[in-house]
Amino acid sequence: MSEAATRRTTASEESADAPKTLVEGAYHRLRRDIIDGKLKPGEKLRVEHLKTHYDVGAGTLREALQLLMTDALVVAQGQRGFNVAPISLSDFEDITRTRVLIETEALRQSITRGTDEWEANVLGAFHRLSRAEERLDWQQTASREDWEVRNQSFHEALISACPSRWIRHFQLLLYRQSERYRRLSMHNNPIPRDVHAEHQKLCDAAVARDVDRACAVLTEHIIRTLDGIRQLPSNIIEPAKSVEQVTKPRRSASGK
């Protein structure tokens, strides 16, 4: 499928979520550029420069940056403006551990309470994701975005029967935090991986109502991205400190 065709498909699916204000539009464009790495981790976000690039006013841009702070994708530097939030292996390890805890609990509750309608929604989301995976081309922006939208929809469908809105809220926040790292992993292909097969196993276990199996598959699926990030060279992401480096007490000047 051509990029133009993929773009039309994605646009029709996302029409209900299309930006309704200038602030929302600027937020989505900035967020996409941060996730894609066009705005680099730690990069200074100068309002006077960005407002020309994104064709919005300074006030609109500042409001969009404030929204990105709630996603933890942008950080404020006191009175010195905004920066893209940094990334690190230790940060992603923390995100991954926490996401596994929250998302597996959400999945457990969702499978237990899921109705036939929930099951149909999971199967439908998996079918749409499978179609996106068949035509996925990481060199095409529209193809990448189409896959990301459908991947998120599949994960949301899986936990949609979880009754806790707070669990679902934090799952979404952690999912979004992991996007930058997932893009790094997908772009650099550090380890061989069949993502479609992983999704197939996850879908099968969920609709079979095999809670323990589904949670185990989901855990492996999430950690697989961390395994890939750990294989990236230090010029892409800083290496993690060893446990010994973190826990070993510093010697005093006297050597004691």
mmCIF file of C-alpha atoms in Angstrom:
data_model
loop_
_atom_site.group_PDB
_atom_site.id
_atom_site.type_symbol
_atom_site.label_atom_id
_atom_site.label_comp_id
_atom_site.label_asym_id
_atom_site.label_seq_id
_atom_site.Cartn_x
_atom_site.Cartn_y
_atom_site.Cartn_z
ATOM 1 C CA MET A 1 0.000 0.000 0.000
ATOM 2 C CA SER A 2 1.299 3.473 -0.885
ATOM 3 C CA GLU A 3 2.005 6.079 1.766
ATOM 4 C CA ALA A 4 -0.870 8.189 0.397
ATOM 5 C CA ALA A 5 -3.281 5.263 0.725
ATOM 6 C CA THR A 6 -2.062 4.484 4.217
ATOM 7 C CA ARG A 7 -2.463 8.127 5.161
ATOM 8 C CA ARG A 8 -6.095 8.090 3.945
ATOM 9 C CA THR A 9 -6.820 4.947 5.960
ATOM 10 C CA THR A 10 -5.253 6.391 9.086
ATOM 11 C CA ALA A 11 -7.044 9.707 8.642
ATOM 12 C CA SER A 12 -10.455 8.037 8.382
ATOM 13 C CA GLU A 13 -9.819 6.020 11.543
ATOM 14 C CA GLU A 14 -8.553 9.011 13.517
ATOM 15 C CA SER A 15 -11.144 11.537 12.325
ATOM 16 C CA ALA A 16 -12.937 11.407 15.674
ATOM 17 C CA ASP A 17 -9.643 12.234 17.403
ATOM 18 C CA ALA A 18 -8.629 15.009 15.004
ATOM 19 C CA PRO A 19 -7.355 18.159 16.775
ATOM 20 C CA LYS A 20 -10.195 20.554 17.507
ATOM 21 C CA THR A 21 -8.124 23.559 18.623
ATOM 22 C CA LEU A 22 -4.815 25.169 17.679
ATOM 23 C CA VAL A 23 -3.354 24.107 21.016
ATOM 24 C CA GLU A 24 -4.375 20.491 20.486
ATOM 25 C CA GLY A 25 -2.968 20.541 16.952
ATOM 26 C CA ALA A 26 0.367 21.959 18.115
ATOM 27 C CA TYR A 27 0.461 19.423 20.950
ATOM 28 C CA HIS A 28 0.006 16.482 18.560
ATOM 29 C CA ARG A 29 2.661 17.757 16.121
ATOM 30 C CA LEU A 30 5.203 18.440 18.860
ATOM 31 C CA ARG A 31 4.487 15.100 20.478
ATOM 32 C CA ARG A 32 4.954 13.249 17.189
ATOM 33 C CA ASP A 33 8.288 14.995 16.583
ATOM 34 C CA ILE A 34 9.491 14.122 20.095
ATOM 35 C CA ILE A 35 8.432 10.478 19.733
ATOM 36 C CA ASP A 36 10.070 10.265 16.282
ATOM 37 C CA GLY A 37 13.278 11.808 17.611
ATOM 38 C CA LYS A 38 13.126 14.869 15.381
ATOM 39 C CA LEU A 39 13.255 16.864 18.598
ATOM 40 C CA LYS A 40 16.151 15.235 20.436
ATOM 41 C CA PRO A 41 16.170 14.190 24.112
ATOM 42 C CA GLY A 42 17.407 17.110 26.193
ATOM 43 C CA GLU A 43 16.999 19.581 23.308
ATOM 44 C CA LYS A 44 16.116 23.166 24.236
ATOM 45 C CA LEU A 45 12.629 24.070 23.001
ATOM 46 C CA ARG A 46 12.872 27.725 22.077
ATOM 47 C CA VAL A 47 9.390 29.163 21.694
ATOM 48 C CA GLU A 48 10.506 31.930 19.347
ATOM 49 C CA HIS A 49 11.994 29.385 16.936
ATOM 50 C CA LEU A 50 9.302 26.735 17.241
ATOM 51 C CA LYS A 51 6.343 29.047 16.724
ATOM 52 C CA THR A 52 7.579 29.754 13.178
ATOM 53 C CA HIS A 53 8.165 26.072 12.402
ATOM 54 C CA TYR A 54 4.745 25.010 13.713
ATOM 55 C CA ASP A 55 3.008 28.162 12.464
ATOM 56 C CA VAL A 56 1.301 29.003 15.760
ATOM 57 C CA GLY A 57 1.496 31.847 18.236
ATOM 58 C CA ALA A 58 3.787 31.858 21.251
ATOM 59 C CA GLY A 59 0.855 31.515 23.653
ATOM 60 C CA THR A 60 -0.532 28.510 21.791
ATOM 61 C CA LEU A 61 2.886 26.876 21.733
ATOM 62 C CA ARG A 62 3.428 27.385 25.468
ATOM 63 C CA GLU A 63 0.043 25.794 26.218
ATOM 64 C CA ALA A 64 0.972 22.817 24.028
ATOM 65 C CA LEU A 65 4.295 22.478 25.862
ATOM 66 C CA GLN A 66 2.465 22.537 29.187
ATOM 67 C CA LEU A 67 0.315 19.623 27.977
ATOM 68 C CA LEU A 68 3.457 17.723 26.999
ATOM 69 C CA MET A 69 4.757 18.226 30.521
ATOM 70 C CA THR A 70 1.783 16.237 31.812
ATOM 71 C CA ASP A 71 2.913 13.414 29.481
ATOM 72 C CA ALA A 72 6.432 13.755 30.967
ATOM 73 C CA LEU A 73 7.792 14.281 27.453
ATOM 74 C CA VAL A 74 8.818 17.875 28.174
ATOM 75 C CA VAL A 75 10.436 19.325 31.291
ATOM 76 C CA ALA A 76 10.540 22.936 32.470
ATOM 77 C CA GLN A 77 13.854 24.501 33.428
ATOM 78 C CA GLY A 78 12.651 27.041 35.962
ATOM 79 C CA GLN A 79 12.435 30.412 34.268
ATOM 80 C CA ARG A 80 14.680 29.242 31.416
ATOM 81 C CA GLY A 81 11.976 27.601 29.316
ATOM 82 C CA PHE A 82 11.396 24.035 28.181
ATOM 83 C CA ASN A 83 13.500 21.041 27.155
ATOM 84 C CA VAL A 84 12.640 17.677 25.649
ATOM 85 C CA ALA A 85 12.709 15.139 28.484
ATOM 86 C CA PRO A 86 15.940 13.097 28.456
ATOM 87 C CA ILE A 87 16.016 9.347 27.912
ATOM 88 C CA SER A 88 18.214 6.730 29.526
ATOM 89 C CA LEU A 89 18.374 2.996 29.936
ATOM 90 C CA SER A 90 17.740 3.264 33.679
ATOM 91 C CA ASP A 91 14.638 5.368 32.977
ATOM 92 C CA PHE A 92 13.273 2.792 30.540
ATOM 93 C CA GLU A 93 14.003 -0.042 32.972
ATOM 94 C CA ASP A 94 11.906 1.803 35.549
ATOM 95 C CA ILE A 95 9.122 2.454 33.018
ATOM 96 C CA THR A 96 9.140 -1.198 31.972
ATOM 97 C CA ARG A 97 9.013 -2.620 35.493
ATOM 98 C CA THR A 98 6.148 -0.318 36.445
ATOM 99 C CA ARG A 99 4.268 -0.912 33.228
ATOM 100 C CA VAL A 100 4.452 -4.686 33.693
ATOM 101 C CA LEU A 101 3.000 -4.363 37.201
ATOM 102 C CA ILE A 102 0.132 -2.118 36.144
ATOM 103 C CA GLU A 103 -0.729 -3.515 32.722
ATOM 104 C CA THR A 104 -0.739 -7.170 33.776
ATOM 105 C CA GLU A 105 -3.078 -6.341 36.668
ATOM 106 C CA ALA A 106 -5.315 -4.415 34.258
ATOM 107 C CA LEU A 107 -5.308 -7.379 31.875
ATOM 108 C CA ARG A 108 -6.087 -9.816 34.689
ATOM 109 C CA GLN A 109 -9.124 -7.790 35.775
ATOM 110 C CA SER A 110 -10.214 -7.222 32.180
ATOM 111 C CA ILE A 111 -10.168 -10.905 31.221
ATOM 112 C CA THR A 112 -12.055 -11.806 34.411
ATOM 113 C CA ARG A 113 -14.800 -9.249 33.739
ATOM 114 C CA GLY A 114 -14.754 -9.173 29.944
ATOM 115 C CA THR A 115 -18.035 -9.840 28.126
ATOM 116 C CA ASP A 116 -18.625 -11.244 24.650
ATOM 117 C CA GLU A 117 -18.535 -7.646 23.411
ATOM 118 C CA TRP A 118 -15.116 -7.152 25.008
ATOM 119 C CA GLU A 119 -13.873 -10.311 23.296
ATOM 120 C CA ALA A 120 -15.201 -9.093 19.936
ATOM 121 C CA ASN A 121 -13.453 -5.740 20.445
ATOM 122 C CA VAL A 122 -10.138 -7.481 21.213
ATOM 123 C CA LEU A 123 -10.432 -9.650 18.091
ATOM 124 C CA GLY A 124 -11.373 -6.634 15.967
ATOM 125 C CA ALA A 125 -8.460 -4.569 17.277
ATOM 126 C CA PHE A 126 -6.082 -7.456 16.634
ATOM 127 C CA HIS A 127 -7.382 -7.856 13.078
ATOM 128 C CA ARG A 128 -6.832 -4.153 12.340
ATOM 129 C CA LEU A 129 -3.358 -4.297 13.887
ATOM 130 C CA SER A 130 -2.495 -7.364 11.798
ATOM 131 C CA ARG A 131 -3.386 -5.493 8.613
ATOM 132 C CA ALA A 132 -1.154 -2.590 9.648
ATOM 133 C CA GLU A 133 1.682 -5.013 10.410
ATOM 134 C CA GLU A 134 1.382 -6.563 6.948
ATOM 135 C CA ARG A 135 2.106 -3.245 5.271
ATOM 136 C CA LEU A 136 4.372 -1.692 7.919
ATOM 137 C CA ASP A 137 7.263 0.295 6.462
ATOM 138 C CA TRP A 138 9.308 2.155 9.064
ATOM 139 C CA GLN A 139 10.632 4.478 6.357
ATOM 140 C CA GLN A 140 7.132 5.878 5.779
ATOM 141 C CA THR A 141 5.773 8.267 8.387
ATOM 142 C CA ALA A 142 2.122 7.447 7.671
ATOM 143 C CA SER A 143 2.776 3.709 7.860
ATOM 144 C CA ARG A 144 4.542 4.075 11.226
ATOM 145 C CA GLU A 145 1.763 6.220 12.633
ATOM 146 C CA ASP A 146 -0.921 3.840 11.372
ATOM 147 C CA TRP A 147 0.803 0.958 13.154
ATOM 148 C CA GLU A 148 1.266 2.966 16.366
ATOM 149 C CA VAL A 149 -2.415 3.927 16.454
ATOM 150 C CA ARG A 150 -3.554 0.336 15.937
ATOM 151 C CA ASN A 151 -0.992 -1.067 18.361
ATOM 152 C CA GLN A 152 -2.214 1.280 21.075
ATOM 153 C CA SER A 153 -5.842 0.433 20.253
ATOM 154 C CA PHE A 154 -5.091 -3.285 20.625
ATOM 155 C CA HIS A 155 -3.452 -2.832 24.031
ATOM 156 C CA GLU A 156 -6.333 -0.593 25.138
ATOM 157 C CA ALA A 157 -8.914 -3.158 23.948
ATOM 158 C CA LEU A 158 -7.216 -5.858 26.004
ATOM 159 C CA ILE A 159 -7.606 -3.915 29.259
ATOM 160 C CA SER A 160 -10.843 -2.107 28.396
ATOM 161 C CA ALA A 161 -12.933 -4.242 30.786
ATOM 162 C CA CYS A 162 -10.731 -3.326 33.753
ATOM 163 C CA PRO A 163 -13.068 -1.354 36.057
ATOM 164 C CA SER A 164 -10.366 0.931 37.512
ATOM 165 C CA ARG A 165 -10.032 4.174 35.595
ATOM 166 C CA TRP A 166 -6.852 4.973 37.533
ATOM 167 C CA ILE A 167 -5.167 1.747 36.483
ATOM 168 C CA ARG A 168 -6.120 2.461 32.848
ATOM 169 C CA HIS A 169 -4.903 6.069 33.199
ATOM 170 C CA PHE A 170 -1.476 5.076 34.470
ATOM 171 C CA GLN A 171 -1.209 2.282 31.905
ATOM 172 C CA LEU A 172 -1.760 4.828 29.143
ATOM 173 C CA LEU A 173 0.806 7.219 30.629
ATOM 174 C CA LEU A 174 3.439 4.462 30.812
ATOM 175 C CA TYR A 175 2.547 3.211 27.327
ATOM 176 C CA ARG A 176 3.117 6.696 25.948
ATOM 177 C CA GLN A 177 6.385 7.004 27.837
ATOM 178 C CA SER A 178 7.608 3.790 26.236
ATOM 179 C CA GLU A 179 6.895 5.012 22.694
ATOM 180 C CA ARG A 180 10.202 6.857 22.250
ATOM 181 C CA TYR A 181 12.122 3.787 23.336
ATOM 182 C CA ARG A 182 10.035 1.484 21.143
ATOM 183 C CA ARG A 183 10.772 3.684 18.125
ATOM 184 C CA LEU A 184 14.497 3.453 18.891
ATOM 185 C CA SER A 185 14.261 -0.325 19.095
ATOM 186 C CA MET A 186 12.216 -0.700 15.917
ATOM 187 C CA HIS A 187 14.427 1.670 13.898
ATOM 188 C CA ASN A 188 17.700 0.044 14.930
ATOM 189 C CA ASN A 189 16.567 -3.627 14.983
ATOM 190 C CA PRO A 190 18.978 -4.634 17.793
ATOM 191 C CA ILE A 191 17.439 -8.112 18.197
ATOM 192 C CA PRO A 192 15.408 -10.388 15.892
ATOM 193 C CA ARG A 193 11.738 -10.083 16.751
ATOM 194 C CA ASP A 194 8.373 -11.185 15.330
ATOM 195 C CA VAL A 195 6.037 -8.612 16.855
ATOM 196 C CA HIS A 196 3.018 -9.995 15.000
ATOM 197 C CA ALA A 197 3.572 -13.443 16.526
ATOM 198 C CA GLU A 198 3.824 -11.837 19.974
ATOM 199 C CA HIS A 199 0.510 -10.061 19.436
ATOM 200 C CA GLN A 200 -1.078 -13.271 18.130
ATOM 201 C CA LYS A 201 -0.090 -15.186 21.279
ATOM 202 C CA LEU A 202 -1.372 -12.367 23.459
ATOM 203 C CA CYS A 203 -4.713 -12.215 21.650
ATOM 204 C CA ASP A 204 -5.158 -16.000 21.736
ATOM 205 C CA ALA A 205 -4.481 -16.230 25.468
ATOM 206 C CA ALA A 206 -6.803 -13.332 26.256
ATOM 207 C CA VAL A 207 -9.826 -14.603 24.315
ATOM 208 C CA ALA A 208 -9.214 -18.104 25.721
ATOM 209 C CA ARG A 209 -9.609 -16.467 29.153
ATOM 210 C CA ASP A 210 -6.282 -17.957 30.238
ATOM 211 C CA VAL A 211 -5.365 -15.227 32.716
ATOM 212 C CA ASP A 212 -1.995 -16.553 33.831
ATOM 213 C CA ARG A 213 -0.858 -17.327 30.292
ATOM 214 C CA ALA A 214 -2.021 -13.930 28.986
ATOM 215 C CA CYS A 215 -0.178 -12.065 31.753
ATOM 216 C CA ALA A 216 2.987 -14.091 31.145
ATOM 217 C CA VAL A 217 2.848 -13.380 27.397
ATOM 218 C CA LEU A 218 2.189 -9.676 28.010
ATOM 219 C CA THR A 219 5.140 -9.475 30.415
ATOM 220 C CA GLU A 220 7.437 -11.116 27.876
ATOM 221 C CA HIS A 221 6.090 -8.811 25.132
ATOM 222 C CA ILE A 222 6.802 -5.655 27.142
ATOM 223 C CA ILE A 223 10.223 -6.777 28.374
ATOM 224 C CA ARG A 224 11.268 -7.750 24.835
ATOM 225 C CA THR A 225 11.511 -4.058 23.940
ATOM 226 C CA LEU A 226 13.727 -3.467 26.975
ATOM 227 C CA ASP A 227 15.953 -6.358 25.850
ATOM 228 C CA GLY A 228 16.341 -4.612 22.497
ATOM 229 C CA ILE A 229 17.137 -1.236 24.038
ATOM 230 C CA ARG A 230 19.824 -2.858 26.187
ATOM 231 C CA GLN A 231 21.593 -3.961 23.003
ATOM 232 C CA LEU A 232 21.816 -0.461 21.531
ATOM 233 C CA PRO A 233 25.235 1.231 21.454
ATOM 234 C CA SER A 234 26.050 3.967 23.954
ATOM 235 C CA ASN A 235 25.942 6.674 21.270
ATOM 236 C CA ILE A 236 22.186 5.992 20.940
ATOM 237 C CA ILE A 237 21.296 5.548 24.608
ATOM 238 C CA GLU A 238 23.487 5.738 27.683
ATOM 239 C CA PRO A 239 24.362 2.370 29.248
ATOM 240 C CA ALA A 240 22.904 1.503 32.630
ATOM 241 C CA LYS A 241 25.117 1.462 35.695
ATOM 242 C CA SER A 242 25.755 -1.996 37.076
ATOM 243 C CA VAL A 243 24.171 -2.959 40.374
ATOM 244 C CA GLU A 244 27.640 -2.834 41.942
ATOM 245 C CA GLN A 245 28.186 0.704 40.652
ATOM 246 C CA VAL A 246 24.875 1.816 42.079
ATOM 247 C CA THR A 247 25.111 0.116 45.473
ATOM 248 C CA LYS A 248 28.848 0.056 46.259
ATOM 249 C CA PRO A 249 29.601 2.696 48.923
ATOM 250 C CA ARG A 250 32.147 5.360 48.034
ATOM 251 C CA ARG A 251 35.461 5.118 49.827
ATOM 252 C CA SER A 252 36.433 7.908 52.165
ATOM 253 C CA ALA A 253 39.657 9.894 51.680
ATOM 254 C CA SER A 254 41.340 7.724 54.280
ATOM 255 C CA GLY A 255 40.535 4.612 52.258
ATOM 256 C CA LYS A 256 38.229 3.184 54.954
#
